[in-house]
Coordinates of C-alpha atoms in Angstrom, one line a residue:
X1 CA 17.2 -13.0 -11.8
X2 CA 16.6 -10.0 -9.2
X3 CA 17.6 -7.0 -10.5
X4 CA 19.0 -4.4 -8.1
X5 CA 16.9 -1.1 -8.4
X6 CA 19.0 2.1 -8.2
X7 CA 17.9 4.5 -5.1
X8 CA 18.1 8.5 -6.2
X9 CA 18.6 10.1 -2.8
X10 CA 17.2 13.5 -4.2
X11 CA 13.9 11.4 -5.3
X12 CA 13.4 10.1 -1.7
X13 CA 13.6 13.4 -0.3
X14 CA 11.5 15.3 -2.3
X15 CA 9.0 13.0 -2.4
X16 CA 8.9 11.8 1.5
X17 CA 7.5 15.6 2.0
X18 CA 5.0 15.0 -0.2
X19 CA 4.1 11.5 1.6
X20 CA 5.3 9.3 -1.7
X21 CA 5.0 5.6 -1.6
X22 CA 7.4 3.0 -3.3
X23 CA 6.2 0.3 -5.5
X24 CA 8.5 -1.9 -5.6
X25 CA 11.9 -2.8 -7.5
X26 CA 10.3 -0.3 -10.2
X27 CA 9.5 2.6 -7.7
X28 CA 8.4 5.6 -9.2
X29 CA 9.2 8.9 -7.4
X30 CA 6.8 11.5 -8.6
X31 CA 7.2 11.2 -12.1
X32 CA 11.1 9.7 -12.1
X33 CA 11.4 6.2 -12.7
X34 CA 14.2 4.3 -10.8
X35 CA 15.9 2.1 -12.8
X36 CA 16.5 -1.2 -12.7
X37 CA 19.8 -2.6 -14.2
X38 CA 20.3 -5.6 -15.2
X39 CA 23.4 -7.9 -14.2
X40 CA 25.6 -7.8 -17.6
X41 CA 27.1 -10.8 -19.2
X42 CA 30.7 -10.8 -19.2
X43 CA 32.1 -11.4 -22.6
X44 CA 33.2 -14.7 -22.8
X45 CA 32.9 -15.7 -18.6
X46 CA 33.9 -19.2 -18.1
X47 CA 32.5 -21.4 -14.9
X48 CA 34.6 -23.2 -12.5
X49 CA 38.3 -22.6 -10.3
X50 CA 39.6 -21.2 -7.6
X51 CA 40.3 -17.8 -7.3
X52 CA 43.1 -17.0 -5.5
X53 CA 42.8 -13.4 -3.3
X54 CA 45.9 -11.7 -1.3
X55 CA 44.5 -9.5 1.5
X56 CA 46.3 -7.3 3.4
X57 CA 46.0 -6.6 7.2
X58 CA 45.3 -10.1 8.5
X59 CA 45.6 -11.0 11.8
X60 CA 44.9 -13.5 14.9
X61 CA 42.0 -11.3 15.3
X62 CA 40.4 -12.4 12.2
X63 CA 36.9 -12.6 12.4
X64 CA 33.5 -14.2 10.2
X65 CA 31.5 -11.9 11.9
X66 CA 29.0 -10.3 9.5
X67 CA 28.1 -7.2 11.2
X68 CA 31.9 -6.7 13.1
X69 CA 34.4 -6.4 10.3
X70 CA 37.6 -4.5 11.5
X71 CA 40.0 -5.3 8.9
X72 CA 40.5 -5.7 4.8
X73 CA 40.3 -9.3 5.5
X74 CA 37.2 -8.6 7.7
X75 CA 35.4 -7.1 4.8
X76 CA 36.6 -9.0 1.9
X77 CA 35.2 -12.3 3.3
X78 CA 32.0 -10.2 4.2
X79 CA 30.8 -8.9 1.1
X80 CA 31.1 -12.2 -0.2
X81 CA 29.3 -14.1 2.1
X82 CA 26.1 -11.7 3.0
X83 CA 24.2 -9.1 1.5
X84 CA 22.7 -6.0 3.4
X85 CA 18.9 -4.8 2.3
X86 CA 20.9 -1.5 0.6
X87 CA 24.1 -1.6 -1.2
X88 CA 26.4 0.8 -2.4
X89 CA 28.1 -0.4 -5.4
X90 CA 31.5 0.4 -6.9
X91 CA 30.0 3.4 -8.6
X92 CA 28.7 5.0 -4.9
X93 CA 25.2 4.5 -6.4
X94 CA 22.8 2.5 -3.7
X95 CA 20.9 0.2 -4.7
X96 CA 18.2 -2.1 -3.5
X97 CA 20.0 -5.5 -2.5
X98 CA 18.2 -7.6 -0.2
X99 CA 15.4 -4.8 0.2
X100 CA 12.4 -4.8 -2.3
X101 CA 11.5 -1.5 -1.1
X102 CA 12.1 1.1 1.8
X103 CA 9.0 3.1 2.4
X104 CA 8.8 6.3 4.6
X105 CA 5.9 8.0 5.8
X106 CA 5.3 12.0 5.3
X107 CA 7.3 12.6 8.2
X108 CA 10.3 10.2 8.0
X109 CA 9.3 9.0 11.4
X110 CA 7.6 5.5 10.1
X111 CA 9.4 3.4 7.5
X112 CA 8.3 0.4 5.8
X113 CA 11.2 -2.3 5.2
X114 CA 9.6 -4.9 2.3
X115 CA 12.6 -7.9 1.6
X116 CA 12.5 -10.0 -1.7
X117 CA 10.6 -13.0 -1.6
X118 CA 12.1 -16.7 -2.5
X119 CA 15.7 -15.7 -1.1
X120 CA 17.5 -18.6 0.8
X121 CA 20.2 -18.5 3.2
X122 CA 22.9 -21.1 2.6
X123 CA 21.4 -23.7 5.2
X124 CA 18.4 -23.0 2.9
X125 CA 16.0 -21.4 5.2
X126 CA 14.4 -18.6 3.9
X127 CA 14.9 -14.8 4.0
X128 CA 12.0 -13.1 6.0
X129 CA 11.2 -10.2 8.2
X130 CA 12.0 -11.9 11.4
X131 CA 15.6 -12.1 10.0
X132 CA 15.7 -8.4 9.2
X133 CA 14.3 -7.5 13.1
X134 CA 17.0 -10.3 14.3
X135 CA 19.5 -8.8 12.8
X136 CA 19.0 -5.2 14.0
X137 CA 18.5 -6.3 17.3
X138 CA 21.4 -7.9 17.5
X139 CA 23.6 -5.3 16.3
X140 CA 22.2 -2.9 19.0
X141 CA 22.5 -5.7 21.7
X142 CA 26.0 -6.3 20.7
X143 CA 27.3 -2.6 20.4
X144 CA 28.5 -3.5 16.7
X145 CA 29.3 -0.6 14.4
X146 CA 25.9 -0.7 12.7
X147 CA 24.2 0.1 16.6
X148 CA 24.9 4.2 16.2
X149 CA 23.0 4.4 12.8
X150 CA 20.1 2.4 14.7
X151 CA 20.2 4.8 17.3
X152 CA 17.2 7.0 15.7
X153 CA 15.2 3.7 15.3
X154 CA 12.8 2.5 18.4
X155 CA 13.8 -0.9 18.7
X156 CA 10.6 -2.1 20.3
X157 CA 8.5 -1.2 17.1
X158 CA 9.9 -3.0 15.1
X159 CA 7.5 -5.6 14.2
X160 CA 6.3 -7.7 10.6
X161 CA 3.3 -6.5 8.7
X162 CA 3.7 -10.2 6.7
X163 CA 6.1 -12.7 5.9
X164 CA 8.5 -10.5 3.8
X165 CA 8.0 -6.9 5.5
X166 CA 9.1 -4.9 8.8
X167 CA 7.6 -1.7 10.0
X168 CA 9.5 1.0 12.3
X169 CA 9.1 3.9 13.9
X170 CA 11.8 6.5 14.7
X171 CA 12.2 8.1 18.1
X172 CA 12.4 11.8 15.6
X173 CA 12.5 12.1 11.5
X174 CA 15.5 10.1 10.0
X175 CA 15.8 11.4 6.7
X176 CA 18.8 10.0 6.0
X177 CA 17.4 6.1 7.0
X178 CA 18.1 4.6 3.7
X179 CA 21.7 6.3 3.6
X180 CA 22.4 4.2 6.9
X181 CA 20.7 1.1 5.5
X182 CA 23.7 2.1 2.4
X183 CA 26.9 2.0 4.0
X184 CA 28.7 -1.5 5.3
X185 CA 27.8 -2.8 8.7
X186 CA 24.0 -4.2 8.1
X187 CA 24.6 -7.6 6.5
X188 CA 21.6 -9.5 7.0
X189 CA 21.9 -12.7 9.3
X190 CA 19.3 -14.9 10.0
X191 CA 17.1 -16.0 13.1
X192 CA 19.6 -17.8 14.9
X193 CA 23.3 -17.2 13.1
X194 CA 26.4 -18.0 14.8
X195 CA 30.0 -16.4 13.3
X196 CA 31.8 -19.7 14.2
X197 CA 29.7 -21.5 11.6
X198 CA 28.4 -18.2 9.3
X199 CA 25.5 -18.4 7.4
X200 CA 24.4 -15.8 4.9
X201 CA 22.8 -15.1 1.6
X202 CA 26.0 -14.5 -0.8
X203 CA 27.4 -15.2 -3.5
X204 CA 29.8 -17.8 -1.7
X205 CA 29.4 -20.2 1.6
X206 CA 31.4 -20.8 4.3
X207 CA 33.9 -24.0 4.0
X208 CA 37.0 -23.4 6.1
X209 CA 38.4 -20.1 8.4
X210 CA 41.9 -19.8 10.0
X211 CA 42.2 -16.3 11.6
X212 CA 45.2 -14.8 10.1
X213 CA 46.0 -17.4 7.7
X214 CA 43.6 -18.5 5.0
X215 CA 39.6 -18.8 4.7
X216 CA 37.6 -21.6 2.4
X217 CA 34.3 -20.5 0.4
X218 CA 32.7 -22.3 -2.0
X219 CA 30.3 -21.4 -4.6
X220 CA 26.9 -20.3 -3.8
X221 CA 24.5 -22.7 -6.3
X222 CA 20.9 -21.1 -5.0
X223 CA 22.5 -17.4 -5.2
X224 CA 19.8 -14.9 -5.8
X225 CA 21.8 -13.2 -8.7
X226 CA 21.1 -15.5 -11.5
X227 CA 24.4 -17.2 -13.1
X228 CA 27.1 -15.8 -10.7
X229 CA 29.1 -16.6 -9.1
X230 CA 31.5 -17.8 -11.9
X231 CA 34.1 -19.6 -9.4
X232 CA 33.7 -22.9 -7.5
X233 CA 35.7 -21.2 -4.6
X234 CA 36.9 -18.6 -3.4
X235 CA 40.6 -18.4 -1.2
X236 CA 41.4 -15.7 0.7
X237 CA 44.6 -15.6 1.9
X238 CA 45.8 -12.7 4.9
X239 CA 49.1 -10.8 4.5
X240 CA 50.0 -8.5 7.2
X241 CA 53.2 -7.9 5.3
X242 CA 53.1 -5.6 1.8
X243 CA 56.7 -7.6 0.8
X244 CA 54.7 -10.8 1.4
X245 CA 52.1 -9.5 -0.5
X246 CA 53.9 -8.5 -3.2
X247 CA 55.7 -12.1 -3.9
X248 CA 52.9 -13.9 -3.7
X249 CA 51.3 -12.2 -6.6
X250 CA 54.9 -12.3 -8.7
X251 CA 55.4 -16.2 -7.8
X252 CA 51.9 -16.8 -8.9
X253 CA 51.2 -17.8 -5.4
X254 CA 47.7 -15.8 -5.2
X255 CA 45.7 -14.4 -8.6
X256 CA 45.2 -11.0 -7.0
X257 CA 46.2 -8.6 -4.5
X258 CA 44.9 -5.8 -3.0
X259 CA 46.1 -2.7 -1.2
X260 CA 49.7 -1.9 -3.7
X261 CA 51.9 0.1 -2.1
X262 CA 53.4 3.0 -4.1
X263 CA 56.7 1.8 -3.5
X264 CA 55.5 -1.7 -5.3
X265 CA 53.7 -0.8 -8.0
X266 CA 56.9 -0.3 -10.1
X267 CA 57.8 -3.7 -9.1
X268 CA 54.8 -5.3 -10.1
X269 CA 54.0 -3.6 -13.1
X270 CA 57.3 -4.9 -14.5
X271 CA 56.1 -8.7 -14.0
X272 CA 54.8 -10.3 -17.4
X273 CA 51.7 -11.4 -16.9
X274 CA 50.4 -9.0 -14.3
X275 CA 47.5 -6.1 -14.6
X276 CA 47.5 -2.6 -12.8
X277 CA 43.8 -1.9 -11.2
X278 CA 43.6 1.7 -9.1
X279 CA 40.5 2.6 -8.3
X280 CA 38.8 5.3 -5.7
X281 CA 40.1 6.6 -2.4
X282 CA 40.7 6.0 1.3
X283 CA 41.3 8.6 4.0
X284 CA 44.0 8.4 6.1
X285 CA 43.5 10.1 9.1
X286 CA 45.7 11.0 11.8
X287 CA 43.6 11.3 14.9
X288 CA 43.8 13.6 18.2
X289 CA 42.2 12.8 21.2
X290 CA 40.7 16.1 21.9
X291 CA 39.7 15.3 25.7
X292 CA 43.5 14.2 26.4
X293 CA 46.6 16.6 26.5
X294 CA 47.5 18.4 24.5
X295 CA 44.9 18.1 22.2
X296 CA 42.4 19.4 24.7
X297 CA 43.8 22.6 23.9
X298 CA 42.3 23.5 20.1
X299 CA 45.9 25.6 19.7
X300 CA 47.8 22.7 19.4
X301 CA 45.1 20.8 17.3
X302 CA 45.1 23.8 15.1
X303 CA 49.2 23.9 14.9
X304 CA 49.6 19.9 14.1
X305 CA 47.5 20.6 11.2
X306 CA 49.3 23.5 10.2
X307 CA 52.4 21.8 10.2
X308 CA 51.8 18.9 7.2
X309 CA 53.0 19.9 3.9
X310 CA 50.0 17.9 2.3
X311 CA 51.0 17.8 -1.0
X312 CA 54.7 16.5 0.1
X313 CA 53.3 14.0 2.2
X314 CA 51.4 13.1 -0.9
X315 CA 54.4 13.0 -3.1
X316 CA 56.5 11.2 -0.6
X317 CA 54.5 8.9 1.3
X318 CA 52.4 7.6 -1.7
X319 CA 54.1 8.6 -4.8
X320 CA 51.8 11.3 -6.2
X321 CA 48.5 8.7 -5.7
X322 CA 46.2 10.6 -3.9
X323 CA 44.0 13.8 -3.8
X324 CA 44.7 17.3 -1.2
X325 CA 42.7 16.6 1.9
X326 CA 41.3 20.1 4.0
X327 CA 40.9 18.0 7.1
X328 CA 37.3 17.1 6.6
X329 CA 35.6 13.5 5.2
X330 CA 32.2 13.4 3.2
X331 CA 34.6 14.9 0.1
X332 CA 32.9 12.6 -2.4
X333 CA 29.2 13.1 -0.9
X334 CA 28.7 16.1 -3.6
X335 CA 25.4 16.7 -1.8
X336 CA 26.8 18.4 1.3
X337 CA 30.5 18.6 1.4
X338 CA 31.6 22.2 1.5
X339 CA 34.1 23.4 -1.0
X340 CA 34.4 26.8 0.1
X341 CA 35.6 26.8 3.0
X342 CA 39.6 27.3 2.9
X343 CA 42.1 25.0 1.9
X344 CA 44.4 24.6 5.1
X345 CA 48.2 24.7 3.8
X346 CA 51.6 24.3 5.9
X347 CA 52.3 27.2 7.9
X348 CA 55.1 26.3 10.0
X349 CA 55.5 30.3 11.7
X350 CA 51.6 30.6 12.8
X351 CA 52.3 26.8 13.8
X352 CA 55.0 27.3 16.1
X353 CA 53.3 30.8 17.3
X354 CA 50.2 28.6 18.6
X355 CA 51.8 25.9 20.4
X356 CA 54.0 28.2 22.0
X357 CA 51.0 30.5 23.2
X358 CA 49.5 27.1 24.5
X359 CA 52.8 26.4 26.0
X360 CA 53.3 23.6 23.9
X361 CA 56.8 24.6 22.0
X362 CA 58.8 21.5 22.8
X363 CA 56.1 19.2 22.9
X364 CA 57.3 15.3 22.4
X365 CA 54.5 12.8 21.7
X366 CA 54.0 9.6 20.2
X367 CA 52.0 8.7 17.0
X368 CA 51.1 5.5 16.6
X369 CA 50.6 3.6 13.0
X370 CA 50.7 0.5 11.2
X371 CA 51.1 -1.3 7.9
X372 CA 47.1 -1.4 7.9
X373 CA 47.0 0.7 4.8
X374 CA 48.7 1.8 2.3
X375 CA 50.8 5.0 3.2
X376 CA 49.9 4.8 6.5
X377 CA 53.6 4.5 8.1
X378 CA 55.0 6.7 5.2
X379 CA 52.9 9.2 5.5
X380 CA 53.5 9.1 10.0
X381 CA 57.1 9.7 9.4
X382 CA 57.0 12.4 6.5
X383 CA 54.2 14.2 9.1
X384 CA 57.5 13.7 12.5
X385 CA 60.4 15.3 9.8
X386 CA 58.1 18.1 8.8
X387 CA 57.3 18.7 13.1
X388 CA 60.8 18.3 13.8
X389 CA 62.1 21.8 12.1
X390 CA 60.1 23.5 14.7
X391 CA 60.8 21.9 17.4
X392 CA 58.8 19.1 18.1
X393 CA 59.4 15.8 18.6
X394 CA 57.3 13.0 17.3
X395 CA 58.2 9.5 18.0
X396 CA 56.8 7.0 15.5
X397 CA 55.2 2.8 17.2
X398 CA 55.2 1.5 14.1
X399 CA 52.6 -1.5 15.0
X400 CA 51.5 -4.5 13.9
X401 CA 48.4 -5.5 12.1
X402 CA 46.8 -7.1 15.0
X403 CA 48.0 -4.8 17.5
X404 CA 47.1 -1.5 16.1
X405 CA 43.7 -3.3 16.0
X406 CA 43.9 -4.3 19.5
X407 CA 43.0 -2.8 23.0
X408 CA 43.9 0.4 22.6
X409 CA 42.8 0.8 19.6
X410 CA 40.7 4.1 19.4
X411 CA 42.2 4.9 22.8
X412 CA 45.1 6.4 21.6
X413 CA 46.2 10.0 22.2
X414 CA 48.0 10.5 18.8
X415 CA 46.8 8.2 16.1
X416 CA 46.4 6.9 12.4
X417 CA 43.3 4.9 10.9
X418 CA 41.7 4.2 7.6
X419 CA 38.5 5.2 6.6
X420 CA 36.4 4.1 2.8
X421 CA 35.7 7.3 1.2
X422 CA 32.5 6.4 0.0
X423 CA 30.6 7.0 3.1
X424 CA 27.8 9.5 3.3
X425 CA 28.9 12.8 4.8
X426 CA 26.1 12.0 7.8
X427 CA 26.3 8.5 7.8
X428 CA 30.3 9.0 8.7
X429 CA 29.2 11.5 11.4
X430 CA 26.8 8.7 13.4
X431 CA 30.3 6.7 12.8
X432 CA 33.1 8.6 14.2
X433 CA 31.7 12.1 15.2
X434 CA 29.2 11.1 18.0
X435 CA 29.3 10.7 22.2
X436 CA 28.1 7.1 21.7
X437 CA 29.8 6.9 18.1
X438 CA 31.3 3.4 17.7
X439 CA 34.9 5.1 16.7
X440 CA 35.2 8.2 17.9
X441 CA 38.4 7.7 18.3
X442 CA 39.0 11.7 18.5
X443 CA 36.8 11.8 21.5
X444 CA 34.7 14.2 20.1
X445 CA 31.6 15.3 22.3
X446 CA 30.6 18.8 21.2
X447 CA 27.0 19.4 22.4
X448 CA 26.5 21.9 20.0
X449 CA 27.6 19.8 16.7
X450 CA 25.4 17.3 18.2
X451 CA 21.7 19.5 18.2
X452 CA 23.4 20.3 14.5
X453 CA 23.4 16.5 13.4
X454 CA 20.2 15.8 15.3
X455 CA 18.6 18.6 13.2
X456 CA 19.7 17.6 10.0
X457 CA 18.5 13.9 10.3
X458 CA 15.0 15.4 11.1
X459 CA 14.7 17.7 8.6
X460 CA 13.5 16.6 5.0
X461 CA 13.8 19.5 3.0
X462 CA 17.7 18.5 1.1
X463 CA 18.9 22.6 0.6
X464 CA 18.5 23.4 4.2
X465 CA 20.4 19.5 5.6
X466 CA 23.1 20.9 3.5
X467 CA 23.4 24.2 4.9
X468 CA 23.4 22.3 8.6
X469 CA 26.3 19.8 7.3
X470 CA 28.0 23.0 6.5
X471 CA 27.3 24.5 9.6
X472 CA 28.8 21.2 10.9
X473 CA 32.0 21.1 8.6
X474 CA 33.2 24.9 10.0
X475 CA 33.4 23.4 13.6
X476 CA 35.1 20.4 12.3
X477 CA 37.5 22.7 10.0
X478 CA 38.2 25.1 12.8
X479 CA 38.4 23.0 15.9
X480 CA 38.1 18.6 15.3
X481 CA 40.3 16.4 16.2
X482 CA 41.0 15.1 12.3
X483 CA 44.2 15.6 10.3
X484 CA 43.1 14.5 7.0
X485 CA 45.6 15.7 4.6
X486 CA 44.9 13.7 1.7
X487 CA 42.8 11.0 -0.3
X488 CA 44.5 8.6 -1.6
X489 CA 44.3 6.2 -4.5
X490 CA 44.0 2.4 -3.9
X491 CA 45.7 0.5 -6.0
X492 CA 45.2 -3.3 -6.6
X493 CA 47.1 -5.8 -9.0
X494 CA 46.1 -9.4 -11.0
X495 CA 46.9 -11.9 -13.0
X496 CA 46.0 -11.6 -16.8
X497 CA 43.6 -14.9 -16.7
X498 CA 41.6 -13.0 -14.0
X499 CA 38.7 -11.4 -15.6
X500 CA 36.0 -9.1 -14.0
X501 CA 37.7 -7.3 -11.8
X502 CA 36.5 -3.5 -11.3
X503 CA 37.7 -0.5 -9.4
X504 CA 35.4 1.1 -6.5
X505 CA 34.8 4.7 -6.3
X506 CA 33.9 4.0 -2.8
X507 CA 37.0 3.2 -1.2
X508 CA 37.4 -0.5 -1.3
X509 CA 39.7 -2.5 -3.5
X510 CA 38.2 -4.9 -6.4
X511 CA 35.0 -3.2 -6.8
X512 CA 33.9 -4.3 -3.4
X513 CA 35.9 -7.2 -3.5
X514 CA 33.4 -8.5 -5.5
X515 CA 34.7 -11.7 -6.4
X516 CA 31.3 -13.2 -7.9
X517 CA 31.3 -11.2 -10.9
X518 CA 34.9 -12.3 -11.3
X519 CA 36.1 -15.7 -13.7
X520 CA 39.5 -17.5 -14.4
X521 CA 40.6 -18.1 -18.3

């Protein structure tokens, strides 16, 4: 069995100033041992069946892609058919995955990438270095979400020192290199891979795929977690619709759902035979373009945020599941998210007083959402009837799954998306908050904030990258193009013969769909 070695952030820092090396699944930081858990053994796990899986937000634009995944259904079937060199589990901890160690030099600016040895693919080929330089190159060459976090990396140093090990260089210090590795878009593919037949190194292997309908995996045998997965296969079925949803998992139709919306959890939970699961958060954000009018003018980004009651929308829109949001992500990244700044409440008077001085008072605009999360259209039209009692008009496109995914999607004046909560605070920034930012979908380009996120990733010394994040925060609370008025709870429901099932702290639903520690009784 591999064990997965738990990564301490804090260790890495302090000790890449002092020029520390790894060794290994058992690093040692200084004089702090990283542990190593073990996988536990389920009481009473049973092998064999299918497992059954709802997910919500499938569309035509379905995709296998490992290293492209737009939707719940996109990222379901990923984390069950690759593994990335860093993981986060359901806990936020990171943890070595496909990665025996991460080495960085004094400076940050050289990093040494070691993979396990004797890991197969599912054609059987091996895992090496080549794969790891394959598959960073080919996120960059593609423009996948992953390319933005690669940005810091010169691409033409990547080269192997051995079978099993990469060496980089940085174009300046990337501190925060392992965080990157850490969040979701750097499944390892190998030499060669093709999404119409996908080949990867998880827990289950590609069988069948009908965009928007259904998708076929089968067991894993040669897994490199000893003993899972417990299933022989793995169905996962897409639901754009929550009433769908919802009546598959009553009729028995599907073993588990994900994504409950408020409004069906009282439903459900009167259904013999069926188990409640909430877990961590998503953000919901409703976006402005800040480059388009009106929300080139920082009044009226300042007055629509101003005009939520946050915890009415909270209340209303998701039925008391969900935590206050002050307009800013990275809330559950303790390490640099700034609780002191002020929480933003309604204030319908200074509201109306700034969109009037930006002659904005009878603005009409329309904000575009979608059944692509839970709350998302609830919370849209709570946000129009609180605008409407000063006088402005918002018209809700209520869109469907593969729409509001489509063309225009982060091209959108006035907007809503979905976002896990379990990124890192900077990590998110390379994401979202960038000129070259894969979805920017505010538009953000402040030169300024830039330098700010520049400096942080160079400098290695944790006290003073937190006082830059905050630095970084106070232009996002005072001028960015984010509404985030809340956190909110996901919520996912089963059948009682489904055992194994876990809730993420992270912000995705069955402890990152993570279906091979599940089993069927």
């Amino acid at each position: 069995m591999y064990e997965r070695s738990t990564i301490s952030r804090r260790d890495l820092l302090g000790n890449t100033a002092k020029g520390a090396v790894l060794l290994g699944t058992g690093a040692i930081f200084g004089s702090r041992t990283i542990s190593t858990p073990q996988h536990k053994t389920l009481s009473g796990p049973r092998r064999g069946g299918t497992l059954r899986a709802g997910i919500s937000a499938g569309s035509s634009a379905d995709t296998l892609e490992a290293d492209n995944p737009i939707s719940f259904c996109d990222w379901a079937r990923a984390f069950n058919l690759y593994n990335a060199l860093v993981a986060r589990d359901a806990s936020g901890q990171e943890q070595y995955e496909l990665a025996e160690e991460i080495t960085p030099n004094a400076s940050a600016t050289r990093w040494v990438i070691r993979v396990k040895p004797d890991i197969t693919f599912h054609n059987g080929k091996s895992l090496t270095a080549d794969d790891v330089i394959f598959t960073f190159r080919r996120i960059v060459k593609n423009s996948f979400e992953g390319a933005s976090g690669l940005a810091l990396v010169d691409m033409n140093s990547l080269r192997t020192l051995d079978k099993y090990t990469v060496e980089l260089t940085t174009h300046v210090p990337y501190s925060t290199f392992i965080d990157t590795m850490g969040d979701w878009y750097y499944f390892i593919v190998p030499v060669g891979y093709d999404p119409k037949t996908p080949v990867g190194t998880g827990p289950f292997k590609y069988k069948s795929f009908t965009p928007g309908v259904e998708s076929i995996f089968q067991r894993n045998p040669d897994y490199y977690v000893t003993g899972l997965p417990y299933v022989d296969e793995l169905i996962i079925s897409d639901y754009a619709d929550d009433t769908a949803r919802i009546n598959a998992l009553e009729s028995k139709a599907v073993d588990c759902i994900d994504q409950l919306p408020s409004a069906g959890i009282p439903s459900v939970r009167s259904v013999s035979g069926v188990k409640i699961l909430k877990g961590g958060y998503l953000w919901n954000p409703i976006t402005m373009r800040v480059d388009s009018p009106p929300f080139n003018d920082v009044r009226v980004r300042q007055a629509m945020r101003l005009i939520v009651n946050r915890p009415d929308i909270i209340k209303f829109s998701l039925d008391d599941f969900g935590l206050v949001g002050n307009d800013l992500f990275g809330r559950f990244d303790p390490a640099v998210y700034d609780t002191a700044l002020p929480q933003r409440h309604q204030d319908l008077k200074q509201a109306k007083a700034l969109l009037k001085a930006a002659g904005s008072s009878d603005l009409r605009i329309s904000l575009y959402t979608g059944d692509v999360a839970n709350g998302l259209v609830e919370g849209a039209t709570v946000f129009a009837q609180e605008a409407s009692s000063i006088g402005v008009t918002v018209n809700i496109v209520d869109m469907t799954s593969s729409s509001f995914f489509g063309p225009t999607y982060l091209r959108r004046v006035f907007s809503q998306d979905t976002w896990a909560s379990g990124t890192p605070y900077f990590t998110q920034v390379s994401l979202s908050m960038l000129p070259n930012s894969p979805f920017n979908e505010t538009h953000w380009d402040d030169p300024h904030y830039t330098n700010l996120y520049r400096q942080a990733n160079a400098e290695l010394n944790e006290s003073r990258r937190r006082d830059i994040a905050w630095e970084m925060q106070k232009i996002e609370w005072e001028s960015g193009g984010y509404i985030i008025y809340s956190y909110f709870d996901i919520v996912d429901a089963y059948q009682d013969n489904v055992h194994g099932l876990v809730p993420s702290e992270v912000g995705w639903s069955f402890g990152n769909y993570g279906f091979d520690k599940v089993w069927l009784s």
